[in-house]
XYZ file of C-alpha atoms in Angstrom:
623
model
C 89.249 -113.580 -142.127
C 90.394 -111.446 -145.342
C 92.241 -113.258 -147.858
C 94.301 -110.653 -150.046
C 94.498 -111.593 -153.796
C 97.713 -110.578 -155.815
C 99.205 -110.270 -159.243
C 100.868 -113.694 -160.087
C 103.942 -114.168 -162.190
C 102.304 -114.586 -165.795
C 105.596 -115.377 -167.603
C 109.064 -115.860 -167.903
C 110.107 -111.892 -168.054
C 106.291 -110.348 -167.359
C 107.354 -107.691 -164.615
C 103.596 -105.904 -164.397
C 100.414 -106.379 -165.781
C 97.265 -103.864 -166.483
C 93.965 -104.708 -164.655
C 91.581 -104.276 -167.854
C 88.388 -105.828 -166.647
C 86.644 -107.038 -162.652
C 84.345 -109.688 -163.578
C 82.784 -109.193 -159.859
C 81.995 -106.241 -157.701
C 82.532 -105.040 -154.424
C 79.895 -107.384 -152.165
C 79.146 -109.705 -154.601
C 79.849 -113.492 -153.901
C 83.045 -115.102 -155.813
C 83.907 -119.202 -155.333
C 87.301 -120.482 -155.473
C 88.850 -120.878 -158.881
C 86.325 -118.621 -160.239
C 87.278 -116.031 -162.633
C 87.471 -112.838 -160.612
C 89.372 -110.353 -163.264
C 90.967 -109.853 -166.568
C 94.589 -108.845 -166.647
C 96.693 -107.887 -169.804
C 100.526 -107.743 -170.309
C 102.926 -107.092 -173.510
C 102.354 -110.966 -173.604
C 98.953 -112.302 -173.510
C 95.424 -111.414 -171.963
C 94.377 -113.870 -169.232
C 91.955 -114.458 -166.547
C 92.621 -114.524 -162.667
C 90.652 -116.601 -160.448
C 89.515 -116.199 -157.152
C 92.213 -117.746 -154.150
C 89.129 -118.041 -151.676
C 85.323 -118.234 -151.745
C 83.581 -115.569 -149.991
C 82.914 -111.711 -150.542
C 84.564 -109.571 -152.445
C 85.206 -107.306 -149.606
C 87.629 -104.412 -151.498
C 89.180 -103.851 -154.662
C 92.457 -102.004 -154.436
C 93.247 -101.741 -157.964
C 90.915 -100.443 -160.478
C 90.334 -101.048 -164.201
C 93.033 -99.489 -166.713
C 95.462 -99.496 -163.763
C 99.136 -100.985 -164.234
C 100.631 -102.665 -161.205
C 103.853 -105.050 -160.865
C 103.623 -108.506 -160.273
C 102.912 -109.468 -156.342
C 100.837 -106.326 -155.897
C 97.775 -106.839 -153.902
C 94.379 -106.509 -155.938
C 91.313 -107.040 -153.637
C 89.934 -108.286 -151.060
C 87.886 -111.371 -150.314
C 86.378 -112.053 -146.493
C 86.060 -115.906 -146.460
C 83.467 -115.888 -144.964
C 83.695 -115.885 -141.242
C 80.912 -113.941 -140.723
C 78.744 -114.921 -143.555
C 76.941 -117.041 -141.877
C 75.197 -114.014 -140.265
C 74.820 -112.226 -143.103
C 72.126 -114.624 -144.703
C 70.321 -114.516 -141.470
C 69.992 -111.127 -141.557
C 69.036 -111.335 -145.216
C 66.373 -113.941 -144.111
C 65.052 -111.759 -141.828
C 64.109 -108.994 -143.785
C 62.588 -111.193 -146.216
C 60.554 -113.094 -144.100
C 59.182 -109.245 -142.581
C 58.305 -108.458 -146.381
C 56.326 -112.003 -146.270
C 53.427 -110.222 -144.347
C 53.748 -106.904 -146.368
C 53.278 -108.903 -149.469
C 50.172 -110.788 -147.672
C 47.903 -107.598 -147.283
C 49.291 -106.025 -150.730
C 48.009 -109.307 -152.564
C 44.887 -109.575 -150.351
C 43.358 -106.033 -151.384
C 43.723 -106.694 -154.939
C 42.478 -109.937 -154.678
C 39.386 -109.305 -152.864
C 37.649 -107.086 -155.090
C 37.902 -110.181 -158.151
C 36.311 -113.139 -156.502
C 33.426 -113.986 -154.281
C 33.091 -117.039 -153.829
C 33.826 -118.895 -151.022
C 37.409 -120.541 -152.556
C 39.039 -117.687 -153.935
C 40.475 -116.568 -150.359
C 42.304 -119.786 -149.882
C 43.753 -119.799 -153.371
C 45.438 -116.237 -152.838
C 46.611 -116.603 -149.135
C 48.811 -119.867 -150.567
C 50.111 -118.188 -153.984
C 51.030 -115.377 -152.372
C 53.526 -117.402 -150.033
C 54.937 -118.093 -153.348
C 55.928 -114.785 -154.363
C 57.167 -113.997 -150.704
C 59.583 -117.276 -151.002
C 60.924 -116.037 -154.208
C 62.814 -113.003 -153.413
C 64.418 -114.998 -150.438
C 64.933 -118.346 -152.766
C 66.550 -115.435 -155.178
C 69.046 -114.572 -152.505
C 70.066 -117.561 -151.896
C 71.225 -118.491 -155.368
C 67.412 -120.017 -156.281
C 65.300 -122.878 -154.753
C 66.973 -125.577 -158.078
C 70.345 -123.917 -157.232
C 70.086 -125.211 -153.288
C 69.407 -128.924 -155.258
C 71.355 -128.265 -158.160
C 74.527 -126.253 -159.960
C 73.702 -123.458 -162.099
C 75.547 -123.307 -166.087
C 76.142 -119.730 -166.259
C 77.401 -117.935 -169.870
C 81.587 -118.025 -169.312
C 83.362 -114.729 -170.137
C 83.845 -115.841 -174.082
C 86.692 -112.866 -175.460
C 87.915 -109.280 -173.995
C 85.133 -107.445 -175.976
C 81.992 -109.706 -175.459
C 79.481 -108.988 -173.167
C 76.693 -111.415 -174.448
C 75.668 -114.438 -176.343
C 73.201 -115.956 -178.037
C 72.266 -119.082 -177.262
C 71.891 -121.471 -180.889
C 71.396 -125.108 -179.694
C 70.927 -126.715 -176.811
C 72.391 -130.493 -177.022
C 70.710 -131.568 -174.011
C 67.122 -131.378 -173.120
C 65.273 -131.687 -169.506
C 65.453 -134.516 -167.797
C 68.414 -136.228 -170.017
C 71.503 -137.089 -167.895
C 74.586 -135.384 -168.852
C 78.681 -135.454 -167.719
C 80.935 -133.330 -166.741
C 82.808 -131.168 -169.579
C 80.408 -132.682 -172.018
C 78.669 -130.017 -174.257
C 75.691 -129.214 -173.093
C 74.945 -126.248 -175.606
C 76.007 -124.076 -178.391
C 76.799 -120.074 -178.037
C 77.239 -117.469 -180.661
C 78.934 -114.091 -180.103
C 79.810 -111.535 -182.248
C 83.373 -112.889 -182.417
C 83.159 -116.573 -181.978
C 80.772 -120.003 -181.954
C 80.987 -122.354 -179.496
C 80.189 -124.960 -177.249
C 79.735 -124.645 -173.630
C 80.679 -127.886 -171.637
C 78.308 -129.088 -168.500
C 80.266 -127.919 -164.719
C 79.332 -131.064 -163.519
C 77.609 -134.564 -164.295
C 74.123 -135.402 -163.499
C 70.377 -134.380 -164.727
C 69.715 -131.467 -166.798
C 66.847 -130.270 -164.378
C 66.023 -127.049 -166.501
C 66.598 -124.906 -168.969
C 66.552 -120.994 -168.248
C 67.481 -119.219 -171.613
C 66.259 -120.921 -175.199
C 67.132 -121.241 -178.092
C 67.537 -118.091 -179.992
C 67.597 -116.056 -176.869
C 70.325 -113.575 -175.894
C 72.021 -113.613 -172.343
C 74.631 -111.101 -171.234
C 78.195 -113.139 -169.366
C 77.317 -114.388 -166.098
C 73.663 -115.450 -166.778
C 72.102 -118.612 -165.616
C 71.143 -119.913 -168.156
C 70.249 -123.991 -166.929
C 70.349 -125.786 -163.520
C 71.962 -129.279 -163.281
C 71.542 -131.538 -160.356
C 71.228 -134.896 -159.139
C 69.499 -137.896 -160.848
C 67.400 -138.055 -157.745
C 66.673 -134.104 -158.689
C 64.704 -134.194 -161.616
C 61.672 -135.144 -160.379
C 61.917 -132.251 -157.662
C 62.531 -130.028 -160.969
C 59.058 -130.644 -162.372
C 57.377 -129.006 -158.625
C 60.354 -126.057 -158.679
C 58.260 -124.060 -161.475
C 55.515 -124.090 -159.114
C 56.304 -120.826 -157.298
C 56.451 -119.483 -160.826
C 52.957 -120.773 -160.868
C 52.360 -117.290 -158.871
C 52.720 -115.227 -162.086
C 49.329 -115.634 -163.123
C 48.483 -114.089 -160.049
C 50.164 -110.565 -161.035
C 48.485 -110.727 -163.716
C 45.123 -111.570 -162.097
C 45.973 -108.386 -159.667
C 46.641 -106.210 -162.866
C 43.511 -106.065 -164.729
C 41.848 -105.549 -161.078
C 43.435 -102.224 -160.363
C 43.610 -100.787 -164.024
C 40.265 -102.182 -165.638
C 40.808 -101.532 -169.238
C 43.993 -101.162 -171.490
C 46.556 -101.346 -168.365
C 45.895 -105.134 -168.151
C 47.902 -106.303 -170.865
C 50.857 -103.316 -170.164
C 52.152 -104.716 -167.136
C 52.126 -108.211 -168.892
C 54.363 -107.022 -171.004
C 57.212 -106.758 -169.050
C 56.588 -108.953 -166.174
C 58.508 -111.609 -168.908
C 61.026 -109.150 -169.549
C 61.521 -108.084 -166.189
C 62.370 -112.110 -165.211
C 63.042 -113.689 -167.863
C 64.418 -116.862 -166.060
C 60.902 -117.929 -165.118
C 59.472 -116.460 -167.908
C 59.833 -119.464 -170.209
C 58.925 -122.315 -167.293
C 55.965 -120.400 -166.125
C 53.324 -121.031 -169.465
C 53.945 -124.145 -169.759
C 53.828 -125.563 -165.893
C 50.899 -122.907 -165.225
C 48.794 -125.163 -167.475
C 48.412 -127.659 -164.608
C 47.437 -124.929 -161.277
C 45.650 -122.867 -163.648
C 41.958 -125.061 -162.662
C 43.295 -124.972 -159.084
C 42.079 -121.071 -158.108
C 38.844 -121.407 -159.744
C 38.578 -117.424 -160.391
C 36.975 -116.675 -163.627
C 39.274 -113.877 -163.632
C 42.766 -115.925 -163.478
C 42.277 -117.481 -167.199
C 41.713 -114.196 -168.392
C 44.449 -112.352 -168.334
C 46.531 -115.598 -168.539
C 44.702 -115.682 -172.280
C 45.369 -111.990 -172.890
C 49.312 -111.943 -171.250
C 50.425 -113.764 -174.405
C 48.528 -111.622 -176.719
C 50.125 -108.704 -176.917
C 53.706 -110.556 -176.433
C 53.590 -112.826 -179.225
C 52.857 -110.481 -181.642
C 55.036 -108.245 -181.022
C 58.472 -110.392 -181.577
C 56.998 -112.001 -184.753
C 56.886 -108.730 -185.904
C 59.828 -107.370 -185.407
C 61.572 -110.914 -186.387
C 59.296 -111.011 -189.278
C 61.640 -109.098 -191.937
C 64.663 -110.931 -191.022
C 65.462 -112.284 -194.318
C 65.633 -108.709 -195.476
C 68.381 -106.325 -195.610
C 66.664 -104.219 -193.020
C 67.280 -107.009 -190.046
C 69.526 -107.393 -187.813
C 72.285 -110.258 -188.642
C 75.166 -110.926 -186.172
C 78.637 -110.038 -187.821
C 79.476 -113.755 -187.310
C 76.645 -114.523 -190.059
C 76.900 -111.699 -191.952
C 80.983 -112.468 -192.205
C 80.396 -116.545 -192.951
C 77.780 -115.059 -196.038
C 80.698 -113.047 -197.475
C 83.228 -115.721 -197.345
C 80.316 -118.294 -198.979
C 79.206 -116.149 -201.244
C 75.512 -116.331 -200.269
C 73.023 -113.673 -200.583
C 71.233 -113.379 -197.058
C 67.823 -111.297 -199.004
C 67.402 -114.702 -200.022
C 68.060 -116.902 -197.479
C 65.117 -117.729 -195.159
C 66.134 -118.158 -191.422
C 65.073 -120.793 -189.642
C 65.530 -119.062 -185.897
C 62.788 -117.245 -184.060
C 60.424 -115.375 -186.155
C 62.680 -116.133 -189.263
C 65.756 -114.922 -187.986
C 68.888 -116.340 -189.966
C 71.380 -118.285 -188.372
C 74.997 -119.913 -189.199
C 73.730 -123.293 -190.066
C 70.785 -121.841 -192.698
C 73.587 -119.918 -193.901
C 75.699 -122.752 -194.180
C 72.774 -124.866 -195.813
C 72.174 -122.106 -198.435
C 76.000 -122.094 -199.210
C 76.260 -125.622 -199.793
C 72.869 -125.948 -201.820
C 74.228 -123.385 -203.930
C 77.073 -125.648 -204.318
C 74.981 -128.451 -205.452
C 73.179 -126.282 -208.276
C 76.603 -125.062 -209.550
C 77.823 -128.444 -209.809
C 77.357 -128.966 -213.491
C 78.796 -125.514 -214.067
C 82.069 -126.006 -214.835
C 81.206 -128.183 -217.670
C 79.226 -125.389 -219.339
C 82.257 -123.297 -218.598
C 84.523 -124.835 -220.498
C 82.226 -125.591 -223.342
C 81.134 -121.534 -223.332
C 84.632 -120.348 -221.524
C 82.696 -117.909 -219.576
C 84.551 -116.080 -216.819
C 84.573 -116.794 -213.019
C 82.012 -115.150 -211.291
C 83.394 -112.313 -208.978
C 82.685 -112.848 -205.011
C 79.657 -110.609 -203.833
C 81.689 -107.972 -201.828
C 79.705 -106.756 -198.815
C 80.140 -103.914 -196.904
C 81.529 -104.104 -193.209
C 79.116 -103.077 -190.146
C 82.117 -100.965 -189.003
C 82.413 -98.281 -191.918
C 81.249 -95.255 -190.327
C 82.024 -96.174 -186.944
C 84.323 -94.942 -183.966
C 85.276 -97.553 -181.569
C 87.299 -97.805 -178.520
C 90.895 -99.805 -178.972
C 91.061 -103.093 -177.829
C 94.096 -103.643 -174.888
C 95.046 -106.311 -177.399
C 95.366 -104.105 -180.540
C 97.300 -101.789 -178.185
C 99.765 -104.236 -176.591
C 100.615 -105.247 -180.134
C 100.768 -101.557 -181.500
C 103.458 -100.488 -178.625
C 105.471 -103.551 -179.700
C 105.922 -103.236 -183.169
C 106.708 -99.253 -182.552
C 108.925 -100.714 -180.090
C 110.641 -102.980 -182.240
C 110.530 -100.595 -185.092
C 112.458 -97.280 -183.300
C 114.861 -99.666 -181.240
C 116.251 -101.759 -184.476
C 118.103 -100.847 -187.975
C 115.567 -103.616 -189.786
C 115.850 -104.691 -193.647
C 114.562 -107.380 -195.122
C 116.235 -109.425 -197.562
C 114.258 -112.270 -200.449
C 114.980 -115.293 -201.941
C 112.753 -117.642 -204.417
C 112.300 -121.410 -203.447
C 111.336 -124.668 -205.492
C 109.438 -126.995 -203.041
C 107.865 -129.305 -205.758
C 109.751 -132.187 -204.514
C 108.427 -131.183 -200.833
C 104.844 -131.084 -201.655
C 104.789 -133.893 -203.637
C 105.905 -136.092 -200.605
C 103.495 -134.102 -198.404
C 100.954 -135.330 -200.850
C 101.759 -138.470 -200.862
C 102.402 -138.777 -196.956
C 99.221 -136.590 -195.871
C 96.557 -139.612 -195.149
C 98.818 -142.007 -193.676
C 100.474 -139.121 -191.522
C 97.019 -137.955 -190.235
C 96.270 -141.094 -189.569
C 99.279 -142.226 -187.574
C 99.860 -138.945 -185.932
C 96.453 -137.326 -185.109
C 96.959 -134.314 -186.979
C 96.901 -133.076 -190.400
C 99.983 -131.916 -192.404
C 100.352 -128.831 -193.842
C 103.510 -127.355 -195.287
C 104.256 -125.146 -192.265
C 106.567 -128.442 -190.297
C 108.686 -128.351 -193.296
C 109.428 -124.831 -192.987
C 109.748 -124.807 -189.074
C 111.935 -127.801 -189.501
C 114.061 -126.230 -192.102
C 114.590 -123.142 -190.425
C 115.641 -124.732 -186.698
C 118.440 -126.696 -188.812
C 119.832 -123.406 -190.001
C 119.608 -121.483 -186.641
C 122.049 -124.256 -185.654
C 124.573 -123.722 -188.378
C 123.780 -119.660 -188.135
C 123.292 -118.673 -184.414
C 123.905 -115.100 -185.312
C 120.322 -115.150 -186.708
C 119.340 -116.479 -183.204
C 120.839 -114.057 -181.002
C 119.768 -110.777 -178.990
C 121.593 -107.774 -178.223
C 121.689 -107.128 -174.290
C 121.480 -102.886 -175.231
C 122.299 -102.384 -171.438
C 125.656 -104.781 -171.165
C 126.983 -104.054 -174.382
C 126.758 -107.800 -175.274
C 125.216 -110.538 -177.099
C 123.752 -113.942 -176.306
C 123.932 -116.521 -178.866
C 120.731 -119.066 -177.835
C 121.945 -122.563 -177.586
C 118.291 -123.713 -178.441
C 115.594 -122.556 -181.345
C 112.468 -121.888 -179.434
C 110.220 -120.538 -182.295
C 107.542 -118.381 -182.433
C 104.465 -118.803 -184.684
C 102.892 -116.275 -185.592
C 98.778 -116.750 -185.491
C 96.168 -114.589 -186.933
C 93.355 -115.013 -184.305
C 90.405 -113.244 -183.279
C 91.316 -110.795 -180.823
C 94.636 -110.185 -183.267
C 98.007 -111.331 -184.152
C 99.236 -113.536 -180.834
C 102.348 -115.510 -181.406
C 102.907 -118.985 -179.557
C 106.323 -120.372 -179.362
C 107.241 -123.971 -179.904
C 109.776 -124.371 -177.453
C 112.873 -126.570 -178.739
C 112.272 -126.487 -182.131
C 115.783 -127.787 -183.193
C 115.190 -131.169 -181.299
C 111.455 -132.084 -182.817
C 110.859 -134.264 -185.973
C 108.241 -133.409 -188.518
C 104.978 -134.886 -186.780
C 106.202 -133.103 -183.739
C 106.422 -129.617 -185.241
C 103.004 -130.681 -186.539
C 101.604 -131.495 -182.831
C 102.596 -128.565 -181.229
C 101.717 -125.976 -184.302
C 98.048 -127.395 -184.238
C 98.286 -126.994 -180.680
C 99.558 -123.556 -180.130
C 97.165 -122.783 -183.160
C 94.412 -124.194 -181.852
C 94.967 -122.416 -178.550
C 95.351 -119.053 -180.157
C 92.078 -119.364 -182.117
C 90.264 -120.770 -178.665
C 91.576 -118.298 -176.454
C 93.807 -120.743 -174.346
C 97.011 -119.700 -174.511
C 99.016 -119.594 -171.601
C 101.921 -116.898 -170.284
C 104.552 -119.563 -170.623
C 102.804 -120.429 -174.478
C 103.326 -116.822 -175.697
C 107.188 -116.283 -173.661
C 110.740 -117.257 -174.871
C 111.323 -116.766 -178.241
C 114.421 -116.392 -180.124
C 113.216 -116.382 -183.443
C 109.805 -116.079 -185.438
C 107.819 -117.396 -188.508
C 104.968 -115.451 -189.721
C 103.046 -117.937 -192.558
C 101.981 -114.378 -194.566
C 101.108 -116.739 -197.707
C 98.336 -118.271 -196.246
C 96.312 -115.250 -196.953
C 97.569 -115.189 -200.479
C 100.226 -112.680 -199.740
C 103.684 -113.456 -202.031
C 106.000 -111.704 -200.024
C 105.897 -109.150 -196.708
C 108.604 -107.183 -195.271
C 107.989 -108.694 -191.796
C 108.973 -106.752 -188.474
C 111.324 -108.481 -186.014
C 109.692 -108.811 -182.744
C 111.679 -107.152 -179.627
C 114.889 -108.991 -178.196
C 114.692 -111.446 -181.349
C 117.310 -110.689 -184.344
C 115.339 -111.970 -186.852
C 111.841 -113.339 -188.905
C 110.945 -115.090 -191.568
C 107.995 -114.667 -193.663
C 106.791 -117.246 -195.796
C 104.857 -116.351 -199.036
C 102.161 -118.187 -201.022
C 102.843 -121.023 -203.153
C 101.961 -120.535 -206.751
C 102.380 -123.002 -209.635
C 104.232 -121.242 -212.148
C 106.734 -121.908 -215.204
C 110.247 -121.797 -214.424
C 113.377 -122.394 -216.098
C 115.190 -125.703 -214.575
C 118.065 -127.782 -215.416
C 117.003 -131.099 -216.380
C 119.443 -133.980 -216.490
C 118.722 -135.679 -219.300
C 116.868 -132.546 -221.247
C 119.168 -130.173 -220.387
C 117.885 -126.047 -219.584
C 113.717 -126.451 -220.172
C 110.945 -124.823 -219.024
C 108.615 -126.872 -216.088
C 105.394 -125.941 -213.788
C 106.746 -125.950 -210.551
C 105.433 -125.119 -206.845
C 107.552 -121.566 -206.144
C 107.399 -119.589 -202.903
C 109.066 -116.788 -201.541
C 111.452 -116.442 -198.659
C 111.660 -112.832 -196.754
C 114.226 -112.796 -194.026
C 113.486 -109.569 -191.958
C 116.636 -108.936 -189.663
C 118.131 -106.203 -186.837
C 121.277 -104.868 -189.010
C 123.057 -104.022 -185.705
C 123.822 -107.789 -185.288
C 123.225 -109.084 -188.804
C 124.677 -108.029 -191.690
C 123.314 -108.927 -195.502
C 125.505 -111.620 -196.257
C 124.409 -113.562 -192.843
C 121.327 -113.142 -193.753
C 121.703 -113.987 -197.206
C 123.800 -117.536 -196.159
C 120.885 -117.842 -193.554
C 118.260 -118.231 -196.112
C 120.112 -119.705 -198.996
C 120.621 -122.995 -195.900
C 116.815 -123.220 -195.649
C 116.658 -122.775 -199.708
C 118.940 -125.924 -199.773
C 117.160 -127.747 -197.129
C 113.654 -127.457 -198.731
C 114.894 -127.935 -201.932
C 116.412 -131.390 -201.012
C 113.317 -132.334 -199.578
C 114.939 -135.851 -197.693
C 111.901 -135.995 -195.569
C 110.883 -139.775 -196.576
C 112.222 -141.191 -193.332
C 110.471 -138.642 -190.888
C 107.316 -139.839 -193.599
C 107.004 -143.043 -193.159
C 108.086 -142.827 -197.028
């Protein structure tokens, strides 16, 4: 039976969406609820999962393609005749059983002669003749045990490195516990366990690089783990390869096949030295210790010396380290890695940036006394001068947008100066109790979400649209606010829906949520739909004020600069006109002139100005 799989409704007014990546091919297996493509509207990037386990019998729409909500996409037979289709699978493998019988038996009978050697082959090479079937068949552990496989981690990435495992064989773990740590190009992080029970074994170690989709451990039962210690032992065959090898070529050919035998399966690869220790004195061949001896000759080696000049500028360092250097300040010539063969990771890099801290401690004594200058940042080039690279669908969903908004609006921006003093001296004094009572930390950004719902109520012009088509406009009876997030992939903008009705710790909830989300790649359709008005923090980079660009169907933004302590000129009521350090920040209200003229706008902000300014927070404080 063929279960059809279609475009779902991925928002509030999503009408189509573009089909950017298939995570699966045509004939490949799929489960339910696995991830089975990547799909991309004008709103967010998200992941489809499978309706039905079985074969992905057909795709009907192909990468790069645009197709409207409902429209079918593949394909997936159930499964109704799948249980044939392993039988016939079976079949061939167990006809290749006797092919690989006489293959192994030539090259084993010119190595040995005594008496014992025959009966050690014809059982190994059942071994190898199980394999490609156990293979099939998702792998002998698999049948006892789930497999953790490297989750699609961003639109871009294809691989990860694997930096820490938190859980080693044979130790129990539970579901969505983390079970180890990843590191991309874009991102670090943790990758949770599928299910509970015993960590039966470990397929890709530390250090080690695994494209998306790779096994990379098997988790079963408790009762499991002691069948995990016997599972290696049809890798116990790959000795015997390399028994076969030096037999053919006599020579220098011996340790060339060895070579990539590990490379070639690198699943087994790390399993099979360490459990071959035990069946190694079971063929007693003279032969078999050999080559086992001489396999890890020329491999070892060779990866210490490649890895060897990692400390130096030569080596490769992934952009995630080389980025975390630059923002630390630490010179990675000096910094000796503590991965394989002296490769650097984060956490050396983190441990070099915080020793350095340590050693500068008494420094700013011996700055004042000398009143030597700051030292200037090390500036370090990025790995993509030079470089031509393909457009992300993100960076082009957000490019069409802002051209959008941009040709379809009259836009100016209009500025205003702000004291908030009195605001971040109460955030000051309210931050450790708040983050204690509430869960989350608070920054100034509630305040400013808070003061700008209050004056979308007493100025709904600025929280209107224009319906272009019906020659009307729609004044929004609630202030569902977008935040504007600098993640990753790019600027995505989460909206906290009813803005006008939360207090301060619940602006502060849902920020660090939608945040949080953003950075983590979690946001939903619904997250990123609904708008009618926008913040974009542009002071948290150290910017004082940006002309901001009002999103489609919105009639307005506001940009928030950086805070910077700065003499002013204030009225004092007992001192009259002096001159005072205060906390200033800029206001820049970005606005479609078609609906908003400069004196709305100008009222608009001047309302939050007031509002801040007051700063009567102390109830919604705890003050």
């Amino acid at each position: 039976m063929s279960v059809s799989v279609t475009l779902p409704a991925l928002g509030e007014s999503v009408t189509e969406g573009t089909v950017t990546r298939w995570l699966k091919a045509e004939g490949e297996r799929v489960e339910a609820d696995e991830p089975l493509l990547e799909v991309s509207t004008d709103k967010v990037d998200t992941e489809i999962p499978s309706p039905a386990a079985g074969i992905l019998a057909s795709i009907k729409v192909a990468e790069d393609e645009t197709v409207e909500v409902g429209a079918e996409l593949a394909v997936i037979d159930d499964g109704s005749g799948a249980p044939e289709a392993p039988a016939a699978e079976a079949a061939p493998a167990a006809e290749s059983a006797p092919e690989a019988a006489p293959a192994a038996e030539p090259a084993a009978a010119p190595a040995p002669a005594a008496t014992e050697a025959p009966t050690a082959p014809s059982t190994e090479t059942e071994a190898p003749a199980e394999a490609p079937t156990a293979e099939a068949a998702t792998g002998a552990s698999s049948a006892s045990g789930t497999d953790v496989t490297l989750p699609a981690l961003g639109e871009s990435v294809t691989e990860g490195t694997i930096t820490r495992w938190l859980k080693q064989v044979g130790e129990e773990v539970t579901e969505d516990e983390p079970l180890l740590e990843v590191s991309t190009d874009k991102v670090d992080t943790e990758i949770p366990a599928p299910v509970s029970g015993v960590l039966l074994e470990i397929v890709v170690g530390e250090d080690e690089t695994a494209e998306v989709g790779a096994k990379l451990a098997v988790i079963g039962a408790a009762g499991s783990a002691p069948a995990a210690a016997e599972a290696p032992a049809a890798p116990a065959a790959a000795p015997e390869p390399a028994a076969q090898a030096p037999a053919a070529p006599e020579p220098a050919a011996a340790p060339a096949p060895a070579a990539p035998a590990p490379a070639a399966a690198p699943a087994p690869a790390p399993a099979a030295p360490a459990k071959a220790a035990a069946p190694a004195p079971a063929p007693a061949a003279p032969a078999a210790p050999a080559p086992a001896a001489a396999a890890p000759a020329p491999v070892t080696p060779a990866p210490a010396a490649q890895a060897a000049p990692s400390g130096d500028d030569g080596a490769y360092v992934t952009p995630l380290v080389r980025k975390l250097a630059t923002e630390n300040g630490v010179d990675l010539g000096a910094v000796k890695g503590t991965g394989v063969g002296g490769r650097i990771r984060k956490q050396d890099v983190i441990d070099a940036a915080e020793a350095a801290k340590a050693a500068a401690a008494p420094a700013p004594a011996a700055a004042a006394s000398g009143g030597t200058a700051a030292k200037a940042p090390k500036v370090e080039a990025s790995p993509l001068r030079g470089q031509t690279v393909k457009m992300t669908r993100m960076r082009k969903v957000i490019g069409e947008n802002m051209m959008k908004a941009l040709h379809s609006q009259a836009q100016l921006t209009s500025v205003l100066e702000v004291d908030i003093t009195r605001l971040m001296k109460l955030r000051n004094q309210a931050k450790e109790s708040f983050a204690a009572r509430e869960g989350v930390k608070l920054s100034p950004m509630p305040f400013f979400v808070k003061a700008a719902a209050q004056a979308l109520k007493a100025h709904p012009v600025v929280n209107a649209r224009i319906n272009g088509d019906e020659g009307t406009i729609t004044y929004f009876d609630s202030e569902n606010i977008g935040i504007a997030v600098d993640a990753e992939k790019g600027l995505m903008t989460p909206v906290i829906k009813g803005a006008g009705d939360l207090n301060i710790a619940g602006i502060a909830k849902k920020t660090a949520e939608l945040a949080g989300k953003a950075r983590g790649g979690g946001l939903t359709p619904d997250d990123m739909s609904g708008a009618t008005f926008t913040i974009s923090n542009t002071g948290s980079r150290g910017a004082l004020f940006d002309t901001v660009i009002v999103p489609p169907n919105q009639a307005a933004i506001l940009g928030i600069g950086a805070t910077v302590r700065r003499p002013v000129v204030i009225d004092h009521p007992d001192l009259g006109e002096t001159i005072a350090v205060r906390d200033m920040t800029y206001l820049s209200l970005s606005y479609d002139h078609r609906l908003v003229d400069g004196a709305d706008a100008a009222r608009y902000l001047t309302t939050v100005k007031a509002i801040l300014e007051a700063g009567e927070f102390e109830v919604e404080l705890g003050l």
